[in-house]
Amino acid sequence: MSDVVITVRGESSARVRAEEAAVRVTVSTDGPSRGPVVERAQERASTVQDGLVAHLRSGEVSEWSSARVSVWSDRPWNNEGVQLPLVHHASVEVSATFTDAGALSWWLGDVAESDDVQVTAVEWRLSPDTRARVEREVAAEAVHVAVERAAAYADALGLASVSAVEIADAGLLGARPEAPAPINARLMAASNAHGPSFSLQPPEIDVTSVVEGRFRAE
């Protein structure tokens, strides 16, 4: 039998407990007078930021920022079609990265006591070093799976050895417009871990790698 080219796919995944939580809260105020509205937003935002500074000093927060501030005014309409007096609004967006779930739970419970503060997002993730290490391990295992699969095909054909010709992320060896290529080393939260009690448990993150390989068997 002449040489045979075998094309296979290898997959691997790992589940790793999230190490960080990127949280975003928005302080929003409104009222009939612009000055007091802005002042109240600044005061409430300062309280939120003071709490983050304390957690930063204790090592429970790795970074925080408050870069988005908005002030605007509008004249709402009532249900009778009459335009009401001018209403002023102010908002301050604050974001932080927590490395301790207990500290995050406590902080969210504290800031959520104010009607002026809204928790808009909590995104769990791995630290950059852990993500890079796990992605490398998972990708290597996916290649190993592809090699083993190609060897099994070759053995079924009565061929003695296989050698790699091409290895690529899924979808790169051939165009398949009818099916999107799997994303290499995807990060997905396994569960939505936050609830009304703010007793947060870091979810597991799925790290997945899919590769395609072309091998020559002889």
PDB file of C-alpha atoms in Angstrom:
ATOM      1  CA  MET A   1       0.000   0.000   0.000  1.00  0.00           C
ATOM      2  CA  SER A   2       1.295   3.436  -0.909  1.00  0.00           C
ATOM      3  CA  ASP A   3       1.560   6.293   1.553  1.00  0.00           C
ATOM      4  CA  VAL A   4      -1.745   7.532   2.947  1.00  0.00           C
ATOM      5  CA  VAL A   5      -2.474  11.052   4.201  1.00  0.00           C
ATOM      6  CA  ILE A   6      -4.631  11.044   7.338  1.00  0.00           C
ATOM      7  CA  THR A   7      -6.393  14.179   8.574  1.00  0.00           C
ATOM      8  CA  VAL A   8      -7.741  14.161  12.126  1.00  0.00           C
ATOM      9  CA  ARG A   9      -8.940  16.472  14.842  1.00  0.00           C
ATOM     10  CA  GLY A  10      -7.761  16.497  18.456  1.00  0.00           C
ATOM     11  CA  GLU A  11      -9.624  18.039  21.367  1.00  0.00           C
ATOM     12  CA  SER A  12      -8.763  18.640  24.990  1.00  0.00           C
ATOM     13  CA  SER A  13     -10.240  20.654  27.835  1.00  0.00           C
ATOM     14  CA  ALA A  14      -9.664  21.422  31.493  1.00  0.00           C
ATOM     15  CA  ARG A  15     -11.808  22.945  34.221  1.00  0.00           C
ATOM     16  CA  VAL A  16     -10.023  25.370  36.515  1.00  0.00           C
ATOM     17  CA  ARG A  17     -11.461  27.300  39.444  1.00  0.00           C
ATOM     18  CA  ALA A  18     -11.679  31.040  38.691  1.00  0.00           C
ATOM     19  CA  GLU A  19      -9.123  33.140  40.528  1.00  0.00           C
ATOM     20  CA  GLU A  20     -10.314  36.679  39.788  1.00  0.00           C
ATOM     21  CA  ALA A  21     -13.580  38.560  39.450  1.00  0.00           C
ATOM     22  CA  ALA A  22     -13.868  41.733  37.397  1.00  0.00           C
ATOM     23  CA  VAL A  23     -16.747  43.699  38.897  1.00  0.00           C
ATOM     24  CA  ARG A  24     -18.367  46.892  37.636  1.00  0.00           C
ATOM     25  CA  VAL A  25     -20.752  49.119  39.550  1.00  0.00           C
ATOM     26  CA  THR A  26     -22.452  52.350  38.542  1.00  0.00           C
ATOM     27  CA  VAL A  27     -23.323  55.183  40.912  1.00  0.00           C
ATOM     28  CA  SER A  28     -26.357  57.053  39.534  1.00  0.00           C
ATOM     29  CA  THR A  29     -28.179  60.071  40.939  1.00  0.00           C
ATOM     30  CA  ASP A  30     -30.873  62.415  39.642  1.00  0.00           C
ATOM     31  CA  GLY A  31     -32.864  65.408  40.788  1.00  0.00           C
ATOM     32  CA  PRO A  32     -34.171  68.861  39.915  1.00  0.00           C
ATOM     33  CA  SER A  33     -30.904  70.743  40.644  1.00  0.00           C
ATOM     34  CA  ARG A  34     -27.703  69.975  38.773  1.00  0.00           C
ATOM     35  CA  GLY A  35     -25.244  70.932  41.528  1.00  0.00           C
ATOM     36  CA  PRO A  36     -26.672  68.730  44.301  1.00  0.00           C
ATOM     37  CA  VAL A  37     -27.082  65.825  41.868  1.00  0.00           C
ATOM     38  CA  VAL A  38     -23.431  65.932  40.827  1.00  0.00           C
ATOM     39  CA  GLU A  39     -22.263  66.442  44.403  1.00  0.00           C
ATOM     40  CA  ARG A  40     -24.247  63.437  45.651  1.00  0.00           C
ATOM     41  CA  ALA A  41     -22.849  61.242  42.892  1.00  0.00           C
ATOM     42  CA  GLN A  42     -19.296  62.316  43.737  1.00  0.00           C
ATOM     43  CA  GLU A  43     -19.799  61.675  47.446  1.00  0.00           C
ATOM     44  CA  ARG A  44     -21.296  58.227  46.934  1.00  0.00           C
ATOM     45  CA  ALA A  45     -18.602  57.303  44.404  1.00  0.00           C
ATOM     46  CA  SER A  46     -15.913  58.390  46.874  1.00  0.00           C
ATOM     47  CA  THR A  47     -17.353  56.040  49.482  1.00  0.00           C
ATOM     48  CA  VAL A  48     -17.261  53.167  46.986  1.00  0.00           C
ATOM     49  CA  GLN A  49     -13.698  54.030  46.006  1.00  0.00           C
ATOM     50  CA  ASP A  50     -12.547  54.259  49.630  1.00  0.00           C
ATOM     51  CA  GLY A  51     -13.691  50.682  50.138  1.00  0.00           C
ATOM     52  CA  LEU A  52     -11.726  49.564  47.093  1.00  0.00           C
ATOM     53  CA  VAL A  53      -8.595  51.337  48.334  1.00  0.00           C
ATOM     54  CA  ALA A  54      -8.871  49.430  51.622  1.00  0.00           C
ATOM     55  CA  HIS A  55      -9.183  46.111  49.779  1.00  0.00           C
ATOM     56  CA  LEU A  56      -6.274  47.074  47.515  1.00  0.00           C
ATOM     57  CA  ARG A  57      -4.044  47.652  50.527  1.00  0.00           C
ATOM     58  CA  SER A  58      -5.024  44.295  52.009  1.00  0.00           C
ATOM     59  CA  GLY A  59      -4.253  42.488  48.732  1.00  0.00           C
ATOM     60  CA  GLU A  60      -7.842  41.440  48.017  1.00  0.00           C
ATOM     61  CA  VAL A  61      -8.080  43.787  45.009  1.00  0.00           C
ATOM     62  CA  SER A  62      -5.367  43.827  42.338  1.00  0.00           C
ATOM     63  CA  GLU A  63      -6.547  46.984  40.557  1.00  0.00           C
ATOM     64  CA  TRP A  64      -9.450  49.405  40.345  1.00  0.00           C
ATOM     65  CA  SER A  65     -10.422  52.397  38.240  1.00  0.00           C
ATOM     66  CA  SER A  66     -13.076  55.060  37.887  1.00  0.00           C
ATOM     67  CA  ALA A  67     -12.680  56.476  34.422  1.00  0.00           C
ATOM     68  CA  ARG A  68     -16.225  57.060  33.199  1.00  0.00           C
ATOM     69  CA  VAL A  69     -18.305  59.977  34.472  1.00  0.00           C
ATOM     70  CA  SER A  70     -21.503  61.196  32.803  1.00  0.00           C
ATOM     71  CA  VAL A  71     -23.687  64.247  33.537  1.00  0.00           C
ATOM     72  CA  TRP A  72     -26.777  65.044  31.488  1.00  0.00           C
ATOM     73  CA  SER A  73     -30.234  66.567  31.687  1.00  0.00           C
ATOM     74  CA  ASP A  74     -33.622  65.907  30.122  1.00  0.00           C
ATOM     75  CA  ARG A  75     -37.262  66.928  30.359  1.00  0.00           C
ATOM     76  CA  PRO A  76     -39.481  63.852  30.770  1.00  0.00           C
ATOM     77  CA  TRP A  77     -43.109  63.583  29.703  1.00  0.00           C
ATOM     78  CA  ASN A  78     -45.975  62.421  31.868  1.00  0.00           C
ATOM     79  CA  ASN A  79     -48.736  60.066  30.752  1.00  0.00           C
ATOM     80  CA  GLU A  80     -50.901  63.022  29.680  1.00  0.00           C
ATOM     81  CA  GLY A  81     -48.305  64.228  27.168  1.00  0.00           C
ATOM     82  CA  VAL A  82     -47.177  67.187  29.256  1.00  0.00           C
ATOM     83  CA  GLN A  83     -43.449  67.886  29.404  1.00  0.00           C
ATOM     84  CA  LEU A  84     -42.226  68.057  32.993  1.00  0.00           C
ATOM     85  CA  PRO A  85     -39.521  70.298  34.501  1.00  0.00           C
ATOM     86  CA  LEU A  86     -35.870  69.608  33.766  1.00  0.00           C
ATOM     87  CA  VAL A  87     -34.312  66.585  35.516  1.00  0.00           C
ATOM     88  CA  HIS A  88     -30.540  66.331  35.961  1.00  0.00           C
ATOM     89  CA  HIS A  89     -28.630  63.047  36.054  1.00  0.00           C
ATOM     90  CA  ALA A  90     -25.080  62.047  37.022  1.00  0.00           C
ATOM     91  CA  SER A  91     -23.365  58.672  36.933  1.00  0.00           C
ATOM     92  CA  VAL A  92     -19.925  57.355  37.831  1.00  0.00           C
ATOM     93  CA  GLU A  93     -18.735  53.926  36.707  1.00  0.00           C
ATOM     94  CA  VAL A  94     -16.288  52.107  38.981  1.00  0.00           C
ATOM     95  CA  SER A  95     -14.563  48.836  38.127  1.00  0.00           C
ATOM     96  CA  ALA A  96     -12.223  46.595  40.092  1.00  0.00           C
ATOM     97  CA  THR A  97     -10.561  43.198  39.969  1.00  0.00           C
ATOM     98  CA  PHE A  98     -10.993  41.124  43.125  1.00  0.00           C
ATOM     99  CA  THR A  99      -8.741  38.188  43.916  1.00  0.00           C
ATOM    100  CA  ASP A 100     -10.738  37.100  46.981  1.00  0.00           C
ATOM    101  CA  ALA A 101     -14.348  35.908  46.639  1.00  0.00           C
ATOM    102  CA  GLY A 102     -15.131  36.539  50.304  1.00  0.00           C
ATOM    103  CA  ALA A 103     -13.946  40.135  50.104  1.00  0.00           C
ATOM    104  CA  LEU A 104     -15.956  40.630  46.900  1.00  0.00           C
ATOM    105  CA  SER A 105     -19.107  39.279  48.561  1.00  0.00           C
ATOM    106  CA  TRP A 106     -18.673  41.603  51.504  1.00  0.00           C
ATOM    107  CA  TRP A 107     -17.959  44.630  49.307  1.00  0.00           C
ATOM    108  CA  LEU A 108     -20.934  44.019  47.001  1.00  0.00           C
ATOM    109  CA  GLY A 109     -23.261  43.606  49.966  1.00  0.00           C
ATOM    110  CA  ASP A 110     -21.993  46.869  51.388  1.00  0.00           C
ATOM    111  CA  VAL A 111     -22.265  49.008  48.241  1.00  0.00           C
ATOM    112  CA  ALA A 112     -25.631  47.509  47.230  1.00  0.00           C
ATOM    113  CA  GLU A 113     -27.253  48.907  50.378  1.00  0.00           C
ATOM    114  CA  SER A 114     -27.374  52.287  48.642  1.00  0.00           C
ATOM    115  CA  ASP A 115     -30.192  52.971  46.174  1.00  0.00           C
ATOM    116  CA  ASP A 116     -27.700  55.044  44.179  1.00  0.00           C
ATOM    117  CA  VAL A 117     -25.429  52.073  43.397  1.00  0.00           C
ATOM    118  CA  GLN A 118     -26.142  49.374  40.821  1.00  0.00           C
ATOM    119  CA  VAL A 119     -23.976  46.277  40.297  1.00  0.00           C
ATOM    120  CA  THR A 120     -23.808  45.988  36.499  1.00  0.00           C
ATOM    121  CA  ALA A 121     -21.383  43.086  35.955  1.00  0.00           C
ATOM    122  CA  VAL A 122     -19.377  40.365  37.687  1.00  0.00           C
ATOM    123  CA  GLU A 123     -17.061  38.472  35.321  1.00  0.00           C
ATOM    124  CA  TRP A 124     -15.060  35.528  36.649  1.00  0.00           C
ATOM    125  CA  ARG A 125     -11.727  34.700  35.037  1.00  0.00           C
ATOM    126  CA  LEU A 126      -8.306  33.153  35.511  1.00  0.00           C
ATOM    127  CA  SER A 127      -5.199  35.142  36.284  1.00  0.00           C
ATOM    128  CA  PRO A 128      -3.033  35.845  33.200  1.00  0.00           C
ATOM    129  CA  ASP A 129      -0.264  33.467  34.345  1.00  0.00           C
ATOM    130  CA  THR A 130      -2.678  30.618  35.077  1.00  0.00           C
ATOM    131  CA  ARG A 131      -4.564  31.162  31.828  1.00  0.00           C
ATOM    132  CA  ALA A 132      -1.331  31.027  29.780  1.00  0.00           C
ATOM    133  CA  ARG A 133      -0.136  27.881  31.578  1.00  0.00           C
ATOM    134  CA  VAL A 134      -3.440  26.014  31.261  1.00  0.00           C
ATOM    135  CA  GLU A 135      -3.917  27.005  27.615  1.00  0.00           C
ATOM    136  CA  ARG A 136      -0.439  25.672  26.831  1.00  0.00           C
ATOM    137  CA  GLU A 137      -1.123  22.372  28.629  1.00  0.00           C
ATOM    138  CA  VAL A 138      -4.521  21.919  26.989  1.00  0.00           C
ATOM    139  CA  ALA A 139      -3.169  22.708  23.513  1.00  0.00           C
ATOM    140  CA  ALA A 140      -0.347  20.191  23.948  1.00  0.00           C
ATOM    141  CA  GLU A 141      -2.829  17.524  25.040  1.00  0.00           C
ATOM    142  CA  ALA A 142      -5.036  18.261  22.002  1.00  0.00           C
ATOM    143  CA  VAL A 143      -2.047  17.657  19.713  1.00  0.00           C
ATOM    144  CA  HIS A 144      -1.301  14.410  21.565  1.00  0.00           C
ATOM    145  CA  VAL A 145      -4.913  13.283  20.995  1.00  0.00           C
ATOM    146  CA  ALA A 146      -4.576  14.060  17.273  1.00  0.00           C
ATOM    147  CA  VAL A 147      -1.348  12.032  17.023  1.00  0.00           C
ATOM    148  CA  GLU A 148      -2.929   9.071  18.821  1.00  0.00           C
ATOM    149  CA  ARG A 149      -5.993   9.214  16.565  1.00  0.00           C
ATOM    150  CA  ALA A 150      -3.863   9.297  13.422  1.00  0.00           C
ATOM    151  CA  ALA A 151      -1.836   6.338  14.710  1.00  0.00           C
ATOM    152  CA  ALA A 152      -5.051   4.373  15.310  1.00  0.00           C
ATOM    153  CA  TYR A 153      -6.189   5.016  11.738  1.00  0.00           C
ATOM    154  CA  ALA A 154      -2.798   3.993  10.383  1.00  0.00           C
ATOM    155  CA  ASP A 155      -2.840   0.804  12.445  1.00  0.00           C
ATOM    156  CA  ALA A 156      -6.284  -0.058  11.106  1.00  0.00           C
ATOM    157  CA  LEU A 157      -4.883   0.294   7.590  1.00  0.00           C
ATOM    158  CA  GLY A 158      -1.924  -1.934   8.387  1.00  0.00           C
ATOM    159  CA  LEU A 159       0.560   0.901   8.185  1.00  0.00           C
ATOM    160  CA  ALA A 160       3.501   0.950  10.546  1.00  0.00           C
ATOM    161  CA  SER A 161       4.264   4.622  11.227  1.00  0.00           C
ATOM    162  CA  VAL A 162       2.872   8.118  10.989  1.00  0.00           C
ATOM    163  CA  SER A 163       4.634  11.464  10.683  1.00  0.00           C
ATOM    164  CA  ALA A 164       3.128  14.916  11.047  1.00  0.00           C
ATOM    165  CA  VAL A 165       2.725  17.011   7.919  1.00  0.00           C
ATOM    166  CA  GLU A 166       0.627  19.895   9.290  1.00  0.00           C
ATOM    167  CA  ILE A 167      -0.793  20.897  12.683  1.00  0.00           C
ATOM    168  CA  ALA A 168      -3.116  23.887  13.023  1.00  0.00           C
ATOM    169  CA  ASP A 169      -5.946  25.350  15.055  1.00  0.00           C
ATOM    170  CA  ALA A 170      -9.291  23.934  14.015  1.00  0.00           C
ATOM    171  CA  GLY A 171     -10.564  25.342  10.729  1.00  0.00           C
ATOM    172  CA  LEU A 172      -7.186  26.446   9.373  1.00  0.00           C
ATOM    173  CA  LEU A 173      -6.369  23.324   7.349  1.00  0.00           C
ATOM    174  CA  GLY A 174      -9.435  23.637   5.133  1.00  0.00           C
ATOM    175  CA  ALA A 175     -12.267  26.086   4.559  1.00  0.00           C
ATOM    176  CA  ARG A 176     -15.602  24.961   5.951  1.00  0.00           C
ATOM    177  CA  PRO A 177     -17.979  27.917   5.407  1.00  0.00           C
ATOM    178  CA  GLU A 178     -20.987  25.949   6.578  1.00  0.00           C
ATOM    179  CA  ALA A 179     -19.587  25.484  10.103  1.00  0.00           C
ATOM    180  CA  PRO A 180     -17.712  28.039  12.207  1.00  0.00           C
ATOM    181  CA  ALA A 181     -14.304  26.905  13.420  1.00  0.00           C
ATOM    182  CA  PRO A 182     -14.063  26.105  17.134  1.00  0.00           C
ATOM    183  CA  ILE A 183     -12.238  28.750  19.094  1.00  0.00           C
ATOM    184  CA  ASN A 184      -8.860  27.647  20.372  1.00  0.00           C
ATOM    185  CA  ALA A 185      -8.435  27.824  24.131  1.00  0.00           C
ATOM    186  CA  ARG A 186     -11.845  29.305  24.869  1.00  0.00           C
ATOM    187  CA  LEU A 187     -12.621  30.585  28.366  1.00  0.00           C
ATOM    188  CA  MET A 188     -16.208  30.085  29.532  1.00  0.00           C
ATOM    189  CA  ALA A 189     -17.713  30.454  32.979  1.00  0.00           C
ATOM    190  CA  ALA A 190     -19.237  27.143  33.974  1.00  0.00           C
ATOM    191  CA  SER A 191     -21.946  28.731  36.112  1.00  0.00           C
ATOM    192  CA  ASN A 192     -23.425  32.046  37.177  1.00  0.00           C
ATOM    193  CA  ALA A 193     -22.180  32.194  40.747  1.00  0.00           C
ATOM    194  CA  HIS A 194     -23.650  35.370  42.135  1.00  0.00           C
ATOM    195  CA  GLY A 195     -27.064  35.696  43.765  1.00  0.00           C
ATOM    196  CA  PRO A 196     -29.092  38.086  45.881  1.00  0.00           C
ATOM    197  CA  SER A 197     -27.229  37.124  49.062  1.00  0.00           C
ATOM    198  CA  PHE A 198     -23.883  38.109  47.528  1.00  0.00           C
ATOM    199  CA  SER A 199     -22.351  34.937  48.917  1.00  0.00           C
ATOM    200  CA  LEU A 200     -20.156  34.326  45.900  1.00  0.00           C
ATOM    201  CA  GLN A 201     -18.397  31.093  44.990  1.00  0.00           C
ATOM    202  CA  PRO A 202     -15.897  31.244  42.101  1.00  0.00           C
ATOM    203  CA  PRO A 203     -17.116  29.037  39.241  1.00  0.00           C
ATOM    204  CA  GLU A 204     -14.954  26.686  37.237  1.00  0.00           C
ATOM    205  CA  ILE A 205     -13.647  27.974  33.913  1.00  0.00           C
ATOM    206  CA  ASP A 206     -13.608  25.683  30.868  1.00  0.00           C
ATOM    207  CA  VAL A 207     -10.365  25.988  28.896  1.00  0.00           C
ATOM    208  CA  THR A 208     -10.736  24.168  25.561  1.00  0.00           C
ATOM    209  CA  SER A 209      -8.378  23.580  22.655  1.00  0.00           C
ATOM    210  CA  VAL A 210      -9.218  22.022  19.278  1.00  0.00           C
ATOM    211  CA  VAL A 211      -6.540  21.303  16.673  1.00  0.00           C
ATOM    212  CA  GLU A 212      -6.447  19.662  13.258  1.00  0.00           C
ATOM    213  CA  GLY A 213      -3.537  17.591  12.025  1.00  0.00           C
ATOM    214  CA  ARG A 214      -2.499  16.087   8.727  1.00  0.00           C
ATOM    215  CA  PHE A 215      -0.269  13.029   8.935  1.00  0.00           C
ATOM    216  CA  ARG A 216       1.488  10.769   6.425  1.00  0.00           C
ATOM    217  CA  ALA A 217       1.255   7.079   7.181  1.00  0.00           C
ATOM    218  CA  GLU A 218       3.490   4.477   5.554  1.00  0.00           C
TER     219      GLU A 218
END
